[in-house]
mmCIF file of C-alpha atoms in Angstrom:
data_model
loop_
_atom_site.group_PDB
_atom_site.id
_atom_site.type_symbol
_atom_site.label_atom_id
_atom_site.label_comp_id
_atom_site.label_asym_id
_atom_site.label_seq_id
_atom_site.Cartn_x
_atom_site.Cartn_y
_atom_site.Cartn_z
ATOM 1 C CA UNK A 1 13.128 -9.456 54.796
ATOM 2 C CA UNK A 2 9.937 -9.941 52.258
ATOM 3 C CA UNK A 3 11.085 -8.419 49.092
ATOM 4 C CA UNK A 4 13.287 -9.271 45.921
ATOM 5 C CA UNK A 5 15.766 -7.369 45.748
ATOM 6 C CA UNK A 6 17.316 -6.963 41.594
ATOM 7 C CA UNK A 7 20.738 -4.494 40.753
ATOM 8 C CA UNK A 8 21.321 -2.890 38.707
ATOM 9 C CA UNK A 9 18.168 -1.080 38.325
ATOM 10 C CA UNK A 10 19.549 0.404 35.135
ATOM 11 C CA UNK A 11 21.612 -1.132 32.223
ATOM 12 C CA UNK A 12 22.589 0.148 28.963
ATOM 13 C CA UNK A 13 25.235 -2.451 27.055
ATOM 14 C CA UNK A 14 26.651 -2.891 23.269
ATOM 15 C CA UNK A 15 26.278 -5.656 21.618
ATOM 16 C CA UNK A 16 29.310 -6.771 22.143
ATOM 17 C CA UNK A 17 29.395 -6.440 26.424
ATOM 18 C CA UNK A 18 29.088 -8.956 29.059
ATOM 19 C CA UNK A 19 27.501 -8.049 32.142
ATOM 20 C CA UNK A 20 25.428 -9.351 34.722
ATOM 21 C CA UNK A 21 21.957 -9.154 36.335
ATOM 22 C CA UNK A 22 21.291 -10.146 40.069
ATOM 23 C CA UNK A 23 18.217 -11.050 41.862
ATOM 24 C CA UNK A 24 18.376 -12.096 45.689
ATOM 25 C CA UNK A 25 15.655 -13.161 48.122
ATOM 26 C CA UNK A 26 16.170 -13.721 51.805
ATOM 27 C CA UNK A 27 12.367 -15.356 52.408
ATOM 28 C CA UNK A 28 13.767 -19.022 52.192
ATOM 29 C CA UNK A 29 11.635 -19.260 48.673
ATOM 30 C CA UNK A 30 12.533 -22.158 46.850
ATOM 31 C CA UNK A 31 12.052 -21.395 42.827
ATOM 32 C CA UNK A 32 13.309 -18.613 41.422
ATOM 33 C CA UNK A 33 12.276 -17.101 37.961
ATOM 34 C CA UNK A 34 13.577 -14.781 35.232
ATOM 35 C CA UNK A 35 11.025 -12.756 32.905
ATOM 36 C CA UNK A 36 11.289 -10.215 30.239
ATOM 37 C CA UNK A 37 8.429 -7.556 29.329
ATOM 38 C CA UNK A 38 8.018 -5.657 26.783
ATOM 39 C CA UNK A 39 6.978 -2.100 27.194
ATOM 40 C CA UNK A 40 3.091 -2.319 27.342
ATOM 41 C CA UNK A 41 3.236 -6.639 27.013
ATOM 42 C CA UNK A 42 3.278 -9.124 30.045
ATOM 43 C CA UNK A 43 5.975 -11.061 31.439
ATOM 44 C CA UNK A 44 7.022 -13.910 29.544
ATOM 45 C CA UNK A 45 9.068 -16.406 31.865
ATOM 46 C CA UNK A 46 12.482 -17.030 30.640
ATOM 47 C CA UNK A 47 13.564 -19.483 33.027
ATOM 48 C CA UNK A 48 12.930 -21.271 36.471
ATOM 49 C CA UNK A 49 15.052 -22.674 39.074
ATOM 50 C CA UNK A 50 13.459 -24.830 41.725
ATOM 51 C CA UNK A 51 15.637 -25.857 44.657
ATOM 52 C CA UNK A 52 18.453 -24.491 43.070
ATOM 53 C CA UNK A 53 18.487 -26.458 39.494
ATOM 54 C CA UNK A 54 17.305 -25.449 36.028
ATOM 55 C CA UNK A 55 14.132 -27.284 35.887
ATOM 56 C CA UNK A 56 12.456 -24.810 32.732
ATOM 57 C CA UNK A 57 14.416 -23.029 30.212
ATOM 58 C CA UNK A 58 11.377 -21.546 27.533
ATOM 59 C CA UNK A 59 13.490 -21.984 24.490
ATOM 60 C CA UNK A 60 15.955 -18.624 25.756
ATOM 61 C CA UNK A 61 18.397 -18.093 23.236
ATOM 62 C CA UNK A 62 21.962 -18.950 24.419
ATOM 63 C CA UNK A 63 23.467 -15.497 24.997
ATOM 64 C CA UNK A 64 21.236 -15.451 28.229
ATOM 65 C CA UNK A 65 22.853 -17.679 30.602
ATOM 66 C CA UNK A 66 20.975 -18.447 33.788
ATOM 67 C CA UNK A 67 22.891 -19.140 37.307
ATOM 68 C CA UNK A 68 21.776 -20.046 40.589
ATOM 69 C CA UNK A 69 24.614 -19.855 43.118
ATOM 70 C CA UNK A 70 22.455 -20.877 46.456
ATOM 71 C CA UNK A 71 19.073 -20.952 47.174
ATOM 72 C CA UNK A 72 19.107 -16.670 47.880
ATOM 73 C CA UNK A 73 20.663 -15.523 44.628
ATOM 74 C CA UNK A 74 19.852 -15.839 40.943
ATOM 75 C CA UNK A 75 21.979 -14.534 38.271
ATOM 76 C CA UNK A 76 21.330 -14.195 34.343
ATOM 77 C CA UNK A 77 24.229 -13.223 32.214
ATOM 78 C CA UNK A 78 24.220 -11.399 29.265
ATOM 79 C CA UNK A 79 26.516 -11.646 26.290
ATOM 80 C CA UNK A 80 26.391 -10.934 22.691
ATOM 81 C CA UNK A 81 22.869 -9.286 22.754
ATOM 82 C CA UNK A 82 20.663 -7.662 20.003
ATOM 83 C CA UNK A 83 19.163 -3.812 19.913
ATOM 84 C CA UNK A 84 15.398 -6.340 20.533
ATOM 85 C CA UNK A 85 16.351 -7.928 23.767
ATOM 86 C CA UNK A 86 15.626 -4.775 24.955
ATOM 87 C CA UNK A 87 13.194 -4.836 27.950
ATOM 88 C CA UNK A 88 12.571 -4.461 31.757
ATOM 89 C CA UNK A 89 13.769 -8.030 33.074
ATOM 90 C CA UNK A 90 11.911 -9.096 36.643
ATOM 91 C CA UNK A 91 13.061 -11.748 39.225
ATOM 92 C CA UNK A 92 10.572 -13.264 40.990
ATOM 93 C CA UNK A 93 10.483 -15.626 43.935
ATOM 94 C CA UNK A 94 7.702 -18.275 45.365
ATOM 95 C CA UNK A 95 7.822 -20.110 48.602
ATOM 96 C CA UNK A 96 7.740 -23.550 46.886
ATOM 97 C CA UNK A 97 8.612 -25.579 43.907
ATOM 98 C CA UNK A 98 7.434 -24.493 40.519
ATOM 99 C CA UNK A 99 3.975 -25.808 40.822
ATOM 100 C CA UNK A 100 3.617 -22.678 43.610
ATOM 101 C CA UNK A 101 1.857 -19.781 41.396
ATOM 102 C CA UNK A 102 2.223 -17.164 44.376
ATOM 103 C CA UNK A 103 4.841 -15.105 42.745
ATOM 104 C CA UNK A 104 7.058 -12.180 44.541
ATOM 105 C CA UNK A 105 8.543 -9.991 42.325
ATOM 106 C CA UNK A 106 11.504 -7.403 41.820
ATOM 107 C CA UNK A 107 11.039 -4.730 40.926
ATOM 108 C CA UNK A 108 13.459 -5.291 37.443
ATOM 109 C CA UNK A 109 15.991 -4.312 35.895
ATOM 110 C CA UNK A 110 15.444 -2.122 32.602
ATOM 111 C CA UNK A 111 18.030 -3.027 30.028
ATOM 112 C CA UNK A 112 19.187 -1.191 26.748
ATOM 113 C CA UNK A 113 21.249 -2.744 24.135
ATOM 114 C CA UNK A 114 23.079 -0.106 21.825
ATOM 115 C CA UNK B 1 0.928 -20.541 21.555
ATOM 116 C CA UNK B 2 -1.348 -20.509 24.374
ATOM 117 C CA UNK B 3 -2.577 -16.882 25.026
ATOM 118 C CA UNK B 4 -4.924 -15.487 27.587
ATOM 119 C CA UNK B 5 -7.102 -12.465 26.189
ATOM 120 C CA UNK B 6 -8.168 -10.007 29.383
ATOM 121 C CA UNK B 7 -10.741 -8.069 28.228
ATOM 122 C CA UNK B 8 -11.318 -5.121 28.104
ATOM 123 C CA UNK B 9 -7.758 -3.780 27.362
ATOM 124 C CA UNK B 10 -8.518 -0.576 28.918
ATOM 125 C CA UNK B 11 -10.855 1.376 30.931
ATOM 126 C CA UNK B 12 -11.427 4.359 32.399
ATOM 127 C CA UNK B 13 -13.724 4.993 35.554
ATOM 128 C CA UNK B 14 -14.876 7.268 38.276
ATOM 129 C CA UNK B 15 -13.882 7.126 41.843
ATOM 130 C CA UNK B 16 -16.379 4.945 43.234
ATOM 131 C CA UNK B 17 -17.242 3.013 40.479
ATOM 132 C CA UNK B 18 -17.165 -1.133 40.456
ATOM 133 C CA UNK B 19 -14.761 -2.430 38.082
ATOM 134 C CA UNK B 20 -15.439 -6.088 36.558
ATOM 135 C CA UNK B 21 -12.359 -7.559 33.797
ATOM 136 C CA UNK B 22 -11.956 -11.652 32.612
ATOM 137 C CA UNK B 23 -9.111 -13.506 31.476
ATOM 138 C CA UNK B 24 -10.248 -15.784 28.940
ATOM 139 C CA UNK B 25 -8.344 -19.080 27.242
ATOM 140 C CA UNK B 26 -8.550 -21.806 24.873
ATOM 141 C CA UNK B 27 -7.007 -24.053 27.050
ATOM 142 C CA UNK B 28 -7.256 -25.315 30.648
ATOM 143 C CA UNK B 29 -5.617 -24.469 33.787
ATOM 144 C CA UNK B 30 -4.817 -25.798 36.674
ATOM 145 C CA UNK B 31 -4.173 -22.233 39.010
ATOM 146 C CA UNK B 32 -5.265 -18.651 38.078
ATOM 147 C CA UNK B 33 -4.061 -15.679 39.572
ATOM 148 C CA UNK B 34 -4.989 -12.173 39.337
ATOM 149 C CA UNK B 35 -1.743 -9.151 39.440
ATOM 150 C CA UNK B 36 -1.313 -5.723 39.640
ATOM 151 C CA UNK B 37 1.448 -3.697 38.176
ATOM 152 C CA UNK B 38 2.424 -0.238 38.802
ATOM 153 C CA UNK B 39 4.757 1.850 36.553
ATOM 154 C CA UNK B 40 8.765 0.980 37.546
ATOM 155 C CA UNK B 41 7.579 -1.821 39.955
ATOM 156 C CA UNK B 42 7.339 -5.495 39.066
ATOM 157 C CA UNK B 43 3.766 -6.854 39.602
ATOM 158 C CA UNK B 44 2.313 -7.952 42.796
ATOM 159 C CA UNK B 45 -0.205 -10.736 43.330
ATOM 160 C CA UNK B 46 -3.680 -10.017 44.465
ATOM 161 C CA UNK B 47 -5.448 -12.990 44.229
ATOM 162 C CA UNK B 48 -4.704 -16.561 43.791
ATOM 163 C CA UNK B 49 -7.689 -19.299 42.816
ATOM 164 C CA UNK B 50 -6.946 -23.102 43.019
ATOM 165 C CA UNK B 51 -10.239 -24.911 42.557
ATOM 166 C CA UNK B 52 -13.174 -24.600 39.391
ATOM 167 C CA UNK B 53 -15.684 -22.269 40.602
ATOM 168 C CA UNK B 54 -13.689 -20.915 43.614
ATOM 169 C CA UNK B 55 -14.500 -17.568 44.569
ATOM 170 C CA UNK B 56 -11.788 -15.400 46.310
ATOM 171 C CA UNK B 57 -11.835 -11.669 48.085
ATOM 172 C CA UNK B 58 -8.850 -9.534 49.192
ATOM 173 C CA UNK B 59 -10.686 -6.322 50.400
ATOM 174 C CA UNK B 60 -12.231 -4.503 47.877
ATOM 175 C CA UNK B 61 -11.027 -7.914 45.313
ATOM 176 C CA UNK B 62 -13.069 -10.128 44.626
ATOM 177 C CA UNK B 63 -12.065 -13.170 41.712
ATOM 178 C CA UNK B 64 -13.456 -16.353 40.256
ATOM 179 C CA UNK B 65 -12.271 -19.345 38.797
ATOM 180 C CA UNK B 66 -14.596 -20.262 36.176
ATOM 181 C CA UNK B 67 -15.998 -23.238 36.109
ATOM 182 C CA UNK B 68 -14.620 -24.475 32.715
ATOM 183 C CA UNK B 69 -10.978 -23.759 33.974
ATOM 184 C CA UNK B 70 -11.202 -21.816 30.773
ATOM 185 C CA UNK B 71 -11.434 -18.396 32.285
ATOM 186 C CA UNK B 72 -11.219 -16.112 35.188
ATOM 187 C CA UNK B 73 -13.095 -12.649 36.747
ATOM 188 C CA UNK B 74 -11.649 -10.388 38.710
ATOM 189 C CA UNK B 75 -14.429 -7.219 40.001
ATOM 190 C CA UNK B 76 -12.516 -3.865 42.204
ATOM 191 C CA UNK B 77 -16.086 -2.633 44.419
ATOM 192 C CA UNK B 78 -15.995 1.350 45.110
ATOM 193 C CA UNK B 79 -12.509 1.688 43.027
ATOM 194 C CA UNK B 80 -10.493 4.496 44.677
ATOM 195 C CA UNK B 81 -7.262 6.131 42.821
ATOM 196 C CA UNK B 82 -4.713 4.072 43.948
ATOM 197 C CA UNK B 83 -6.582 1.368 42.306
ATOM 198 C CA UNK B 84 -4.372 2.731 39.014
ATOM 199 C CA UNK B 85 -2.140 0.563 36.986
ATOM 200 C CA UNK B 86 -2.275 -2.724 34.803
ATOM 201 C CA UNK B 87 -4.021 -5.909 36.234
ATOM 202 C CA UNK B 88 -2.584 -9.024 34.459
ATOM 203 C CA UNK B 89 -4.503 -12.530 35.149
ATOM 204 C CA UNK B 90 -1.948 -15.381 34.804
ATOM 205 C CA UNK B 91 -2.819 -19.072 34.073
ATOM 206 C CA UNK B 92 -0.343 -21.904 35.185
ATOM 207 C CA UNK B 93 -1.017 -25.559 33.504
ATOM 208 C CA UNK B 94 1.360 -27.979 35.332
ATOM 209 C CA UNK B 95 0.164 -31.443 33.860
ATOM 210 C CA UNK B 96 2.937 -32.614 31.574
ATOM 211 C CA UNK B 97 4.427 -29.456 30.321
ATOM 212 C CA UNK B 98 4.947 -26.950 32.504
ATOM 213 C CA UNK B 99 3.278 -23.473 31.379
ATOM 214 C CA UNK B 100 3.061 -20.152 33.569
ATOM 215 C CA UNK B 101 1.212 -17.667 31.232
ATOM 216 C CA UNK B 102 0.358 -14.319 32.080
ATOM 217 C CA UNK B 103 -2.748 -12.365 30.380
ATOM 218 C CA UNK B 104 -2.502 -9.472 27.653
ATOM 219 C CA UNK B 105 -3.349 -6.675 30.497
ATOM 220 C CA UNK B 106 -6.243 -4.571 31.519
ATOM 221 C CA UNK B 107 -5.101 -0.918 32.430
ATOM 222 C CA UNK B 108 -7.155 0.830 34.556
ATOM 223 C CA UNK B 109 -7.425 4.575 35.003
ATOM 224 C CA UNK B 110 -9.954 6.258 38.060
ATOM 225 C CA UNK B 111 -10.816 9.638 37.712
ATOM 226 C CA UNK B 112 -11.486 11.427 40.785
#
């Protein structure tokens, strides 16, 4: 298996939901990363987990909440957002710590907040 | 912040054509990298430079690391229409305070 793999594909949410968005790689990559872009931006990293802890949060506002179950799955959940957190939101994988630029990436998860 | 300019923003080209774009900076990095991102799909990595003055080909890909660790190039030879979609360089700086920054864009169109 040499993809990541993100569900939903599609989310729309109020402002006052909670749900969640999943990322899982099976290619024994050790960071894991969350991004959100902008329609016609680039990716701004959110946060990164290498070997399974938080080691960079990029000053996220708290109603993103990263998790990182095991070493395969990375989870950001979502409560409380705004109509401007609006975006497509990518996982991406790399084989080592965060000091490895090679990047895989999802293929995202496009989000609407009502 | 730190930003990386890619210039130009856009371009459009004939089948065949060479294609040259640069990521420039302000600051230093340690790692550049050169992606490609197609509409719906998350970007995929083309090229990946390590050293000052390294020079890199994937196929028809062909990037540098300039020598300042300011910048970067990244030239498509004979560009065919798959070669659509938005190229993003991406700096990483990992001295002190970690930073993984990717470029404004170029988007390239081919016209067959």
């Amino acid at each position: 298996d040499t993809e990541v793999t993100q569900t939903p594909k599609h989310l729309v949410m109020g402002m006052t939901n909670k749900k969640s968005l999943k990322c899982e790689q099976h290619m024994g990559h050790r960071a894991m990363y969350w991004y959100k872009q902008k329609a016609k931006k680039p990716p701004e990293l959110m946060f990164v987990y290498s070997y399974e802890k938080l080691s960079i949060n990029e000053s996220v506002p708290s109603r993103f909440s990263p998790e990182c179950p095991n070493s395969s799955l990375l989870n950001l959940h979502l409560h409380a957002l705004q109509p401007e957190d609006s975006a497509l939101y990518l996982c991406a994988s790399s084989p080592q710590g965060e000091e490895d630029g090679e990047q895989f990436f999802g293929p995202g998860t496009r989000l609407t907040v009502l | 912040g730190q930003q990386l300019n890619q210039s130009p923003q856009s371009m459009f080209i004939q089948e065949g054509e060479d294609v040259s774009m640069n990521c420039t900076s302000s600051s230093i990095f340690n790692t550049w990298l050169w992606y490609k991102q197609e509409p719906g799909e998350g970007p995929v990595l083309l090229i990946a430079l390590y050293k000052a003055g390294e020079l890199t080909s994937n196929g028809r890909l062909t990037a540098q690391f300039g020598i300042t660790r300011k910048d970067s190039f990244l030239n498509i030879s004979a560009s065919i229409p798959s070669d659509v979609g938005i190229y993003f360089c991406a700096g990483i700086f990992t001295s002190g305070t970690y930073k993984y920054i990717f470029g404004t864009g170029t988007r390239l169109k081919v016209l067959a």
